[in-house]
XYZ file of C-alpha atoms in Angstrom:
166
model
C 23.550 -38.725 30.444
C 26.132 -36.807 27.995
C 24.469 -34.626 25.806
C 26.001 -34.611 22.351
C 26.907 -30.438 21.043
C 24.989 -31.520 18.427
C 22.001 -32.568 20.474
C 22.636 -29.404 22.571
C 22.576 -27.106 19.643
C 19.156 -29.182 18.393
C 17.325 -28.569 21.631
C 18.798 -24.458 22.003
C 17.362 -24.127 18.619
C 13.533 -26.029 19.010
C 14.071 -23.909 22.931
C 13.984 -20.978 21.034
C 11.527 -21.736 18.792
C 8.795 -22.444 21.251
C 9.924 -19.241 23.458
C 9.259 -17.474 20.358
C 6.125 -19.089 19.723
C 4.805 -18.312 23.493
C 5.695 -14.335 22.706
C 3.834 -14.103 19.410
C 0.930 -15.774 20.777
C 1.203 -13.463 23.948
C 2.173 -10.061 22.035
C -1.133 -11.472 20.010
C -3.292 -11.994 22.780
C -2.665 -9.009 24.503
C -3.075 -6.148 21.441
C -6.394 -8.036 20.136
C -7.813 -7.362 23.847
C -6.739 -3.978 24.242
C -9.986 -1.928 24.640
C -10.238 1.953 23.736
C -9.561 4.722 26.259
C -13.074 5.710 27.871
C -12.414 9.673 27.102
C -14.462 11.582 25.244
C -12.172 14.014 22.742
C -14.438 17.176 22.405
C -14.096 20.418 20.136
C -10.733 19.243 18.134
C -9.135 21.821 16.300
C -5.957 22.916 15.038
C -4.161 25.814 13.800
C -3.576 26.984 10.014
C 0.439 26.608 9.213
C 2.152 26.357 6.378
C 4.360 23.475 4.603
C 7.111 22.891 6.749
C 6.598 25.232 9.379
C 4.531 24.324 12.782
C 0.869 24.042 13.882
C -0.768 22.938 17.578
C -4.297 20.821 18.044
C -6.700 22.054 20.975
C -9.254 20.021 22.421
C -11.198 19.099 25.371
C -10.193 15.174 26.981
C -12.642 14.023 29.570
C -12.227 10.811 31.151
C -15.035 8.783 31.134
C -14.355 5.891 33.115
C -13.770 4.776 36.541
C -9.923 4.537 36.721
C -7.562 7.668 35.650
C -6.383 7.512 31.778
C -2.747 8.824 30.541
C -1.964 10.303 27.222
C 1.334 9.405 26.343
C 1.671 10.231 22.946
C 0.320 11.319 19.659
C 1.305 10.875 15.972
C 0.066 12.533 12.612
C 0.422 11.752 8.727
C 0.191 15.699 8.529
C 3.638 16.351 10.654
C 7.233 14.928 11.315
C 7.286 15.228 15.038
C 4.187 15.494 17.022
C 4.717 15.349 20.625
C 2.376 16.921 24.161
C 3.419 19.997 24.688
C 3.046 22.955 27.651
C 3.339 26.625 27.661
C 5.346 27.431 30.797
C 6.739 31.055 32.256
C 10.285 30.767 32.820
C 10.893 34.494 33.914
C 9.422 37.348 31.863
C 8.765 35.208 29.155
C 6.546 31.819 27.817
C 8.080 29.049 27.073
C 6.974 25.362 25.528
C 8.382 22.120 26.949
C 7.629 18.753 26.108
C 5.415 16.870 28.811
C 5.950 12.987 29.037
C 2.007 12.470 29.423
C -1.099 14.189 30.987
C -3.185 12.263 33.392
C -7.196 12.493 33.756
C -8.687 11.578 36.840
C -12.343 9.613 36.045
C -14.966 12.057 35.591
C -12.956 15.299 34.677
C -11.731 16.891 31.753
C -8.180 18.555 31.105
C -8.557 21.636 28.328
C -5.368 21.673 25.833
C -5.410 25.528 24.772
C -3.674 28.006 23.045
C -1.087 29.250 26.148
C -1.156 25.989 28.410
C -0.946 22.075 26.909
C -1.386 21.231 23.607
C -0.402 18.581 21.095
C 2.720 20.191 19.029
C 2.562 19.171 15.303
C 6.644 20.249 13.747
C 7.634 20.254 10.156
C 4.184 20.111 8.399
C 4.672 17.837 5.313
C 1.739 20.277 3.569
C 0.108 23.431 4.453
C -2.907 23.365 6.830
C -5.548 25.573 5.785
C -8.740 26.599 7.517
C -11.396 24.292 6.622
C -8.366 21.105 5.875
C -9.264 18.566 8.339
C -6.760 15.587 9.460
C -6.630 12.890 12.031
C -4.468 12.804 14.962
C -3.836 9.376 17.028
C -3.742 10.189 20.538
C -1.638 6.870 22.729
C -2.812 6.364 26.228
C -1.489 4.445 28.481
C -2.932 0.413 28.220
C -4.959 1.498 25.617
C -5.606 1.153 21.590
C -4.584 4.187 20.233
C -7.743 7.078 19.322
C -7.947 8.622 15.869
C -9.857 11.630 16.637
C -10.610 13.924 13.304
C -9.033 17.252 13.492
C -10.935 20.622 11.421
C -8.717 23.511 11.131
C -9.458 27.123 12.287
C -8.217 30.132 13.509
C -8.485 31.636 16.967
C -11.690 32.376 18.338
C -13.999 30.783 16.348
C -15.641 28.311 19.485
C -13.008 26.770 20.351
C -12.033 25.948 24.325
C -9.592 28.088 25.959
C -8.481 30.537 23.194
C -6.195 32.692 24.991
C -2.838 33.794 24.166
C -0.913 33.173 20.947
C 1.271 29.889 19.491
């Protein structure tokens, strides 16, 4: 049988069409199944900066579950770029590098402090006072992403690991 090119193009087209379909429902399927990461997100808190300069968010991640969880990312209304960060010694002096995710093994925690990792908010689009709070959505890996609520402080005042400065 001879297919006519207009037949051809006809059967490309509704081809197409139901390849699309299949992805949309798939895409669909998969994000309205997508459970939240089983970490707890514990003592939040973030540095005072002003309008486009820079600020960091500390916390506490434990892993909760059974399997190990991966932060991959983070975003912010309050920033331009937010990306993980760590503080690293490259000779005599520290130095922050980007990190393409931190893993969690089940049942342990991973501290982001001043001086080691930390969540790297650049170009603040307003000032962040102490006392502002904002929300940070922390990506893991498979997961839905986590808004976790974010108060602003300065140094020492309870928070985990406040060592060295930003």
């Amino acid at each position: 049988m001879t297919l006519t090119p207009r037949y051809r193009a006809l059967r490309t087209v509704v081809l197409a069409a139901v390849a699309a379909a299949w992805a949309v429902l798939l895409v669909a399927r998969l994000g309205a199944g997508t459970p939240h990461p089983p970490v707890a997100v514990e003592q939040p808190w973030a540095r005072p900066g002003p309008k486009g300069g820079n600020s960091a968010v500390y916390f506490v991640l434990r892993n909760q579950g059974s399997a190990p969880v991966k932060l991959v990312a983070a975003a912010s209304e309050v920033a331009d770029e937010v990306s993980i960060h760590e503080t690293v010694m490259v000779g005599q002096a520290m130095r922050m590098q980007p990190v393409q995710g931190v893993s969690v093994k089940p049942g342990e925690a991973v501290t982001f402090r001043p001086g080691g990792l930390h969540v790297m908010l650049m170009g603040l689009r307003r000032a962040l006072a102490e006392g502002d709070q904002f929300t940070v959505s922390l990506r893991f890996e498979g997961y839905e992403p986590l808004e976790v609520r974010v108060a602003v402080r300065t140094m020492g005042a309870g928070q985990p690991g406040s060592g060295m400065a930003h």
